[in-house]
Short mmCIF file of C-alpha atoms in Angstrom, two decimals:
data_model
loop_
_atom_site.label_atom_id
_atom_site.label_comp_id
_atom_site.label_asym_id
_atom_site.label_seq_id
_atom_site.Cartn_x
_atom_site.Cartn_y
_atom_site.Cartn_z
CA UNK F 1 10.00 -29.71 6.14
CA UNK F 2 7.97 -30.60 9.20
CA UNK F 3 9.25 -30.07 12.76
CA UNK F 4 6.20 -31.31 14.71
CA UNK F 5 7.87 -34.55 15.87
CA UNK F 6 10.95 -32.62 16.96
CA UNK F 7 8.78 -30.02 18.71
CA UNK F 8 6.81 -32.68 20.58
CA UNK F 9 9.96 -34.41 21.70
CA UNK F 10 11.61 -31.15 22.72
CA UNK F 11 8.58 -30.11 24.77
CA UNK F 12 9.43 -32.99 27.08
CA UNK F 13 12.50 -30.98 28.04
CA UNK F 14 10.37 -28.29 29.65
CA UNK F 15 10.16 -30.20 32.94
CA UNK F 16 12.15 -28.12 35.46
CA UNK F 17 13.54 -31.26 36.97
CA UNK F 18 15.58 -32.06 33.89
CA UNK F 19 15.96 -28.73 32.15
CA UNK F 20 19.54 -28.30 33.27
CA UNK F 21 20.51 -31.82 32.28
CA UNK F 22 23.17 -32.51 29.67
CA UNK F 23 20.53 -34.07 27.39
CA UNK F 24 18.53 -30.82 27.39
CA UNK F 25 21.65 -28.80 26.65
CA UNK F 26 22.54 -31.13 23.77
CA UNK F 27 18.99 -30.92 22.38
CA UNK F 28 19.16 -27.16 22.55
CA UNK F 29 22.41 -27.22 20.53
CA UNK F 30 20.80 -29.56 17.98
CA UNK F 31 17.84 -27.20 17.68
CA UNK F 32 20.13 -24.25 17.06
CA UNK F 33 21.99 -26.19 14.35
CA UNK F 34 18.67 -27.16 12.79
CA UNK F 35 17.63 -23.51 12.88
CA UNK F 36 20.84 -22.48 11.10
CA UNK F 37 20.20 -25.12 8.42
CA UNK F 38 16.67 -23.80 7.96
CA UNK F 39 17.92 -20.25 7.64
CA UNK F 40 20.50 -21.32 5.04
CA UNK F 41 17.85 -23.08 3.00
CA UNK F 42 15.60 -20.04 3.17
CA UNK F 43 18.48 -17.84 2.00
CA UNK F 44 19.10 -20.12 -1.00
CA UNK F 45 15.43 -20.11 -1.92
CA UNK F 46 15.31 -16.35 -1.65
CA UNK F 47 18.23 -15.98 -4.08
CA UNK F 48 16.55 -18.35 -6.54
CA UNK F 49 13.31 -16.44 -6.07
CA UNK F 50 15.08 -13.15 -6.80
CA UNK F 51 16.41 -14.58 -10.09
CA UNK F 52 12.93 -15.77 -11.05
CA UNK F 53 11.53 -12.38 -10.11
CA UNK F 54 14.05 -10.79 -12.50
CA UNK F 55 12.99 -13.16 -15.30
CA UNK F 56 9.39 -12.38 -14.50
CA UNK F 57 10.12 -8.67 -14.79
CA UNK F 58 11.78 -9.20 -18.19
CA UNK F 59 8.75 -11.15 -19.41
CA UNK F 60 6.48 -8.46 -18.03
CA UNK F 61 8.49 -5.80 -19.91
CA UNK F 62 8.19 -7.76 -23.15
CA UNK F 63 4.47 -8.18 -22.56
CA UNK F 64 4.19 -4.45 -21.90
CA UNK F 65 5.93 -3.68 -25.22
CA UNK F 66 3.57 -6.01 -27.06
CA UNK F 67 0.54 -4.41 -25.47
CA UNK F 68 1.82 -0.94 -26.34
CA UNK F 69 2.37 -2.01 -29.95
CA UNK F 70 -1.13 -3.48 -30.10
CA UNK F 71 -2.51 -0.26 -28.71
CA UNK F 72 -0.67 1.74 -31.39
CA UNK F 73 -2.00 -0.55 -34.11
CA UNK F 74 -5.54 -0.27 -32.82
CA UNK F 75 -5.20 3.50 -32.80
CA UNK F 76 -3.98 3.37 -36.42
CA UNK F 77 -6.89 1.11 -37.33
CA UNK F 78 -9.34 3.59 -35.86
CA UNK F 79 -7.67 6.37 -37.82
CA UNK F 80 -7.78 4.32 -41.02
CA UNK F 81 -11.42 3.45 -40.42
CA UNK F 82 -12.23 7.15 -40.20
CA UNK F 83 -10.27 7.82 -43.39
CA UNK F 84 -12.06 4.98 -45.12
CA UNK F 85 -15.40 6.32 -43.97
CA UNK F 86 -14.47 9.73 -45.36
CA UNK F 87 -13.52 8.15 -48.68
CA UNK F 88 -16.77 6.20 -48.75
CA UNK F 89 -18.66 9.41 -48.06
CA UNK F 90 -16.78 11.10 -50.89
CA UNK F 91 -17.57 8.17 -53.16
CA UNK F 92 -21.23 8.40 -52.24
CA UNK F 93 -21.18 12.10 -53.04
CA UNK F 94 -19.42 11.41 -56.33
CA UNK F 95 -21.98 8.73 -57.17
CA UNK F 96 -24.74 11.20 -56.43
CA UNK F 97 -23.01 13.78 -58.60
CA UNK F 98 -22.59 11.13 -61.26
CA UNK F 99 -26.28 10.32 -61.19
CA UNK F 100 -27.10 14.00 -61.38
CA UNK F 101 -24.67 14.47 -64.26
CA UNK F 102 -26.18 11.51 -66.04
CA UNK F 103 -29.56 13.16 -65.76
CA UNK F 104 -28.07 16.42 -66.98
CA UNK F 105 -26.37 14.54 -69.80
CA UNK F 106 -29.63 12.91 -70.76
CA UNK F 107 -31.35 16.29 -70.70
CA UNK F 108 -28.59 17.92 -72.71
CA UNK F 109 -28.60 15.03 -75.14
CA UNK F 110 -32.28 15.62 -75.64
CA UNK F 111 -31.67 19.32 -76.03
CA UNK F 112 -28.82 18.58 -78.40
CA UNK F 113 -31.15 16.37 -80.39
CA UNK F 114 -33.61 19.22 -80.66
CA UNK F 115 -30.82 21.55 -81.74
CA UNK F 116 -29.70 19.11 -84.39
CA UNK F 117 -33.28 18.72 -85.54
CA UNK F 118 -33.77 22.47 -85.82
CA UNK F 119 -30.40 22.78 -87.49
CA UNK F 120 -31.51 20.20 -89.97
CA UNK F 121 -34.70 22.11 -90.66
CA UNK F 122 -32.72 25.30 -91.19
CA UNK F 123 -29.87 23.62 -93.06
CA UNK F 124 -27.51 25.22 -95.55
CA UNK F 125 -29.82 24.48 -98.40
CA UNK F 126 -32.03 27.25 -97.09
CA UNK F 127 -29.29 29.94 -97.14
CA UNK F 128 -28.75 30.16 -100.87
CA UNK F 129 -32.40 30.44 -101.81
CA UNK F 130 -32.78 33.11 -99.17
CA UNK F 131 -29.94 35.09 -100.67
CA UNK F 132 -31.12 34.59 -104.28
CA UNK F 133 -34.62 35.63 -103.43
CA UNK F 134 -33.19 38.76 -101.78
CA UNK F 135 -35.49 38.50 -98.86
CA UNK F 136 -35.68 41.08 -96.16
CA UNK F 137 -32.11 41.54 -94.84
CA UNK F 138 -33.34 41.83 -91.28
CA UNK F 139 -35.21 38.59 -91.48
CA UNK F 140 -32.18 37.04 -93.08
CA UNK F 141 -29.95 38.28 -90.25
CA UNK F 142 -32.32 36.88 -87.67
CA UNK F 143 -32.35 33.51 -89.32
CA UNK F 144 -28.59 33.48 -89.63
CA UNK F 145 -28.19 34.52 -86.00
CA UNK F 146 -30.57 31.77 -84.90
CA UNK F 147 -28.68 29.26 -86.94
CA UNK F 148 -25.39 30.37 -85.40
CA UNK F 149 -26.93 30.12 -81.96
CA UNK F 150 -27.94 26.53 -82.62
CA UNK F 151 -24.43 25.66 -83.74
CA UNK F 152 -22.76 27.33 -80.75
CA UNK F 153 -25.25 25.83 -78.26
CA UNK F 154 -24.65 22.36 -79.63
CA UNK F 155 -20.90 22.82 -79.40
CA UNK F 156 -21.08 24.21 -75.85
CA UNK F 157 -23.35 21.36 -74.74
CA UNK F 158 -20.98 18.81 -76.14
CA UNK F 159 -17.88 20.45 -74.57
CA UNK F 160 -19.57 20.83 -71.17
CA UNK F 161 -20.74 17.24 -71.13
CA UNK F 162 -17.30 16.02 -72.17
CA UNK F 163 -15.55 18.01 -69.39
CA UNK F 164 -17.99 16.87 -66.73
CA UNK F 165 -17.63 13.24 -67.73
CA UNK F 166 -13.82 13.50 -67.68
CA UNK F 167 -13.86 15.14 -64.25
CA UNK F 168 -16.26 12.58 -62.83
CA UNK F 169 -14.22 9.73 -64.24
CA UNK F 170 -10.99 11.16 -62.73
CA UNK F 171 -12.53 11.64 -59.30
CA UNK F 172 -14.02 8.18 -59.33
CA UNK F 173 -10.69 6.60 -60.28
CA UNK F 174 -8.83 8.59 -57.61
CA UNK F 175 -11.32 7.66 -54.88
CA UNK F 176 -11.27 4.00 -55.84
CA UNK F 177 -7.47 4.02 -55.80
CA UNK F 178 -7.42 5.60 -52.36
CA UNK F 179 -9.94 3.09 -51.08
CA UNK F 180 -7.86 0.19 -52.39
CA UNK F 181 -4.78 1.67 -50.73
CA UNK F 182 -6.57 2.02 -47.40
CA UNK F 183 -7.82 -1.53 -47.64
CA UNK F 184 -4.26 -2.75 -48.23
CA UNK F 185 -2.98 -0.78 -45.23
CA UNK F 186 -5.81 -2.03 -43.05
CA UNK F 187 -5.15 -5.60 -44.10
CA UNK F 188 -1.47 -5.20 -43.23
CA UNK F 189 -2.31 -3.67 -39.86
CA UNK F 190 -4.75 -6.46 -39.07
CA UNK F 191 -2.09 -9.01 -39.94
CA UNK F 192 0.39 -7.28 -37.65
CA UNK F 193 -2.19 -7.13 -34.88
CA UNK F 194 -2.80 -10.87 -35.17
CA UNK F 195 0.93 -11.49 -34.95
CA UNK F 196 1.26 -9.34 -31.85
CA UNK F 197 -1.76 -10.99 -30.27
CA UNK F 198 -0.05 -14.34 -30.74
CA UNK F 199 3.12 -12.98 -29.17
CA UNK F 200 1.12 -11.56 -26.28
CA UNK F 201 -0.55 -14.92 -25.70
CA UNK F 202 2.82 -16.67 -25.74
CA UNK F 203 4.41 -14.20 -23.32
CA UNK F 204 1.38 -14.23 -21.05
CA UNK F 205 1.71 -18.00 -20.85
CA UNK F 206 5.39 -17.62 -19.97
CA UNK F 207 4.52 -15.04 -17.33
CA UNK F 208 1.87 -17.33 -15.86
CA UNK F 209 4.37 -20.19 -15.74
CA UNK F 210 6.94 -18.04 -13.98
CA UNK F 211 4.30 -16.74 -11.57
CA UNK F 212 3.29 -20.29 -10.72
CA UNK F 213 6.90 -21.26 -10.02
CA UNK F 214 7.43 -18.15 -7.93
CA UNK F 215 4.22 -18.73 -5.98
CA UNK F 216 5.29 -22.31 -5.30
CA UNK F 217 8.64 -21.12 -3.96
CA UNK F 218 6.96 -18.44 -1.89
CA UNK F 219 4.72 -21.06 -0.33
CA UNK F 220 7.77 -23.19 0.41
CA UNK F 221 9.54 -20.21 1.98
CA UNK F 222 6.42 -19.46 4.03
CA UNK F 223 6.37 -23.05 5.28
CA UNK F 224 10.06 -22.90 6.12
CA UNK F 225 9.60 -19.60 7.92
CA UNK F 226 6.78 -21.11 9.96
CA UNK F 227 9.05 -24.02 10.87
CA UNK F 228 11.79 -21.52 11.70
CA UNK F 229 9.41 -19.50 13.87
CA UNK F 230 8.24 -22.59 15.77
CA UNK F 231 11.81 -23.71 16.34
CA UNK F 232 12.88 -20.21 17.37
CA UNK F 233 10.00 -19.99 19.84
CA UNK F 234 10.91 -23.39 21.26
CA UNK F 235 14.55 -22.37 21.71
CA UNK F 236 13.43 -19.08 23.27
CA UNK F 237 11.14 -20.97 25.64
CA UNK F 238 13.94 -23.30 26.64
CA UNK F 239 16.31 -20.37 27.16
CA UNK F 240 13.64 -18.56 29.15
CA UNK F 241 13.14 -21.55 31.41
CA UNK F 242 16.89 -21.88 31.80
CA UNK F 243 17.08 -18.20 32.73
CA UNK F 244 14.15 -18.55 35.12
CA UNK F 245 15.77 -21.53 36.78
CA UNK F 246 19.01 -19.58 37.05
CA UNK F 247 17.18 -16.52 38.41
CA UNK F 248 15.26 -18.68 40.85
CA UNK F 249 18.50 -20.17 42.08
CA UNK F 250 19.99 -16.69 42.42
CA UNK F 251 16.88 -15.45 44.23
CA UNK F 252 17.00 -18.42 46.57
CA UNK F 253 20.64 -17.73 47.28
CA UNK F 254 19.89 -14.05 47.83
CA UNK F 255 16.98 -14.89 50.09
CA UNK F 256 19.14 -17.27 52.03
CA UNK F 257 21.82 -14.62 52.36
CA UNK F 258 19.20 -12.03 53.29
CA UNK F 259 17.77 -14.26 55.97
CA UNK F 260 21.15 -14.31 57.60
CA UNK F 261 21.29 -10.51 57.83
CA UNK F 262 18.63 -8.37 59.52
CA UNK F 263 16.20 -6.54 57.18
CA UNK F 264 16.07 -2.79 57.16
CA UNK F 265 13.27 -1.16 59.04
CA UNK F 266 12.08 2.39 58.65
CA UNK F 267 10.93 4.20 61.78
CA UNK F 268 10.98 7.81 60.62
CA UNK F 269 8.28 9.60 58.64
CA UNK F 270 8.57 12.79 56.57
CA UNK F 271 8.50 15.92 58.73
CA UNK F 272 5.24 17.76 58.15
CA UNK F 273 5.60 20.97 56.14
CA UNK F 274 9.40 20.98 56.18
CA UNK F 275 10.91 21.18 52.71
CA UNK F 276 13.55 23.54 51.47
CA UNK F 277 14.38 23.81 47.82
CA UNK F 278 13.18 21.84 44.82
CA UNK F 279 12.82 18.07 44.83
CA UNK F 280 16.12 17.54 43.01
CA UNK F 281 17.93 19.07 46.01
CA UNK F 282 16.44 16.51 48.45
CA UNK F 283 18.65 13.58 47.46
CA UNK F 284 19.82 11.84 50.65
CA UNK F 285 17.34 13.82 52.78
CA UNK F 286 14.00 12.12 52.03
CA UNK F 287 12.07 10.00 54.52
CA UNK F 288 10.12 6.92 53.46
CA UNK F 289 6.31 7.40 53.43
CA UNK F 290 5.44 4.73 56.03
CA UNK F 291 6.97 2.94 59.02
CA UNK F 292 7.71 -0.71 58.47
CA UNK F 293 10.06 -3.43 57.33
CA UNK F 294 11.66 -3.28 53.88
CA UNK F 295 10.78 -6.72 52.54
CA UNK F 296 11.75 -6.20 48.91
CA UNK F 297 14.20 -3.70 47.47
CA UNK F 298 14.75 -2.03 44.14
CA UNK F 299 16.38 -4.40 41.60
CA UNK F 300 15.82 -7.59 43.60
CA UNK F 301 14.27 -10.47 41.59
CA UNK F 302 10.54 -11.11 41.61
CA UNK F 303 8.67 -14.02 40.06
CA UNK F 304 10.34 -15.24 36.88
CA UNK F 305 12.82 -12.77 35.41
CA UNK F 306 10.99 -9.64 36.62
CA UNK F 307 12.75 -7.35 39.07
CA UNK F 308 11.41 -4.96 41.67
CA UNK F 309 11.25 -1.37 40.43
CA UNK F 310 10.60 0.05 43.88
CA UNK F 311 10.30 -0.90 47.57
CA UNK F 312 7.71 -2.98 49.34
CA UNK F 313 7.43 -1.87 52.97
CA UNK F 314 5.53 -4.34 55.15
CA UNK F 315 3.28 -2.36 57.49
CA UNK F 316 0.10 -2.70 59.50
CA UNK F 317 -3.14 -2.18 57.61
CA UNK F 318 -4.67 1.24 58.09
CA UNK F 319 -1.37 2.96 59.00
CA UNK F 320 -1.00 6.43 57.52
CA UNK F 321 0.91 6.92 54.29
CA UNK F 322 2.72 10.28 54.14
CA UNK F 323 3.74 12.43 51.17
CA UNK F 324 7.53 12.43 50.93
CA UNK F 325 7.67 15.98 49.49
CA UNK F 326 5.59 18.85 48.15
CA UNK F 327 3.72 18.18 44.94
CA UNK F 328 0.42 17.69 43.13
CA UNK F 329 -1.65 14.53 42.78
CA UNK F 330 -1.79 13.45 39.12
CA UNK F 331 -3.32 9.98 39.58
CA UNK F 332 -5.61 8.57 42.26
CA UNK F 333 -7.42 5.41 41.20
CA UNK F 334 -7.31 1.65 41.11
CA UNK F 335 -4.78 0.09 38.70
CA UNK F 336 -4.33 -3.59 37.94
CA UNK F 337 -1.33 -5.00 39.80
CA UNK F 338 -1.02 -1.92 42.02
CA UNK F 339 -4.47 -1.73 43.62
CA UNK F 340 -5.41 1.71 44.91
CA UNK F 341 -2.57 3.78 43.47
CA UNK F 342 -1.69 7.42 44.07
CA UNK F 343 0.94 9.33 42.07
CA UNK F 344 2.38 12.70 43.08
CA UNK F 345 4.22 15.00 40.67
CA UNK F 346 7.03 16.86 42.46
CA UNK F 347 8.15 18.93 39.48
CA UNK F 348 11.41 18.70 37.55
CA UNK F 349 10.21 15.37 36.00
CA UNK F 350 10.22 13.66 39.44
CA UNK F 351 7.28 11.54 40.66
CA UNK F 352 6.51 9.31 43.63
CA UNK F 353 4.13 6.31 43.49
CA UNK F 354 2.20 4.78 46.41
CA UNK F 355 0.47 1.44 45.73
CA UNK F 356 -1.59 -1.33 47.39
CA UNK F 357 -3.38 1.23 49.60
CA UNK F 358 -6.49 0.40 51.54
CA UNK F 359 -7.82 3.92 50.96
CA UNK F 360 -6.79 7.03 49.04
CA UNK F 361 -7.42 10.39 50.73
CA UNK F 362 -6.46 12.73 47.91
CA UNK F 363 -7.89 13.40 44.46
CA UNK F 364 -6.30 14.33 41.17
CA UNK F 365 -5.30 17.98 41.23
CA UNK F 366 -4.91 18.22 45.02
CA UNK F 367 -1.78 19.96 46.30
CA UNK F 368 0.15 18.06 48.98
CA UNK F 369 2.96 19.07 51.29
CA UNK F 370 5.71 17.07 52.93
CA UNK F 371 4.26 14.86 55.68
CA UNK F 372 0.59 15.17 54.57
CA UNK F 373 -1.43 11.98 55.05
CA UNK F 374 -2.43 10.90 51.56
CA UNK F 375 -3.52 7.25 51.96
CA UNK F 376 -3.87 4.27 54.31
CA UNK F 377 -1.80 1.07 54.15
CA UNK F 378 -3.58 -2.01 52.75
CA UNK F 379 -3.24 -4.97 50.41
CA UNK F 380 -5.40 -3.92 47.45
CA UNK F 381 -4.64 -5.18 43.97
CA UNK F 382 -4.66 -8.83 45.05
CA UNK F 383 -1.53 -8.51 47.19
CA UNK F 384 -1.19 -11.34 49.71
CA UNK F 385 0.77 -9.21 52.16
CA UNK F 386 -0.23 -5.93 53.80
CA UNK F 387 2.11 -3.04 53.15
CA UNK F 388 2.99 -0.17 50.83
CA UNK F 389 4.55 -0.41 47.39
CA UNK F 390 6.67 2.71 46.85
CA UNK F 391 8.50 3.97 43.75
CA UNK F 392 10.48 7.02 42.71
CA UNK F 393 10.72 7.94 39.03
CA UNK F 394 12.63 10.50 37.00
CA UNK F 395 11.40 11.23 33.47
CA UNK F 396 9.23 8.14 33.73
CA UNK F 397 12.09 5.78 34.62
CA UNK F 398 12.25 4.18 38.11
CA UNK F 399 15.35 4.48 40.31
CA UNK F 400 16.34 3.16 43.75
CA UNK F 401 14.53 5.13 46.50
CA UNK F 402 17.18 4.12 49.03
CA UNK F 403 19.72 6.27 47.15
CA UNK F 404 17.58 9.31 48.12
CA UNK F 405 16.05 8.36 51.46
CA UNK F 406 17.51 8.19 54.98
CA UNK F 407 16.53 5.22 57.13
CA UNK F 408 16.88 5.46 60.88
#
C-alpha cells in the first residue's frame, strides 16, 4: 500500500492560513481512520505470520530429528567400519597363520614320508629274523625302540596336523561369517541413511518454502509499518501545527492582556553579605539579581510550544548582576542558547542560573556571598534583547522564581 499521493495532498494542509479549516480537520480524521485500517491489517498479518512461524518451528523440529538420526547412523557406521577393519585384520592374521601352517604341514608331510620310508625299511619282516637269529638283545631293543619311535612320531604328526587344520578351518569360517554379518548391517545402515537423507531434503525444501513465505510477509509488514510511520508523522505534524497555532493565539491573547496591565519592575538588589539560615529558609525573602523590567515570566509561552523556565529581566548592558544567596560557582562558561552562563550551587539541591551575560566575573569553584557582583548584563548567546535570563532549580527541575523573590 502506497501513501505518497495522500501524503503529498495532505502536505498542502500545512499552510497556516488554512490549517484550522473544516477541510483540514476532515482530512485529519480521514488520516486517522486510514491509520487504524493500516494497524488492523498489520495485526492480521502478524497473526498469520505467527501461525507460519509455528509451522516453521514444527518443520525445524522434524528436520532436527532427521539430522540427529543421521548423526546416530553415521556414528554406527564408523563403529561398524572399525569392527570390520578388526575382522579384516584378524582374517589377515589367520591367512598368515594358514600359510605358515601349510608350510609346517608340507614339512611334516615330508618328515612323515621319511618316517614311512624308514618304517618300510625296518618293517615287520625284519623282526622275526632278528628274533630267530637271537641277535644281541640290546641291539634288538634299540631297533625295536627306534621302530616304536617312528610309529609314534608319525601318529603325533598326523594328529597335530589334523587338529591345526580343523582349528584354522573353524576360525576362518567364523571370521567369514562375522564379516558377512557386518556387511549386511552396514548395507542396512546405508539404506537407512539414504532414506533419512531423502527425508531431510524434503523437509529442508518445506522449511525453505515456509521461510520464503514468512520473509514475504515480513517485507509486507515492513512496508505497511513504513506507511504507518509516514502517516503517523504527518498526523503528528498536523497536530503540532494545530497546537502551535492554538498556542500562538493564546500567546497573542496573553500579550494583548499583558499590554493592558503594567509589567513588573524590580528595583531592589540582594543585600550584600546578609543571609541567615540555609537557602531553603529564604523562600519569600530573595531579591532578584538585577534591576530591570520583567519581560517574560516562568511558564509563559515562547516560540512554538516551548515555555519559559525562568525570568527574562530587561536591563541595561553592563549593569551588575548580583548573587542572590551564598553558594559556590559550579559552571562559568558559554553555553548554546544561554550565552555566557554562570551557575551557583546554594546547597540542599538548590541552584541559581544567570544567562546572556556580557561578562562573567567568577570561576568554577569560587565561593560567593549574597550581593556579590558575579557578572555583567549583556545579550550573549544570540539574544536580540539586552537583559538577564534567570532561573531557580531544585533537584535539577526549574520552578517559578517569583514564588521565592520579593519585588519592590
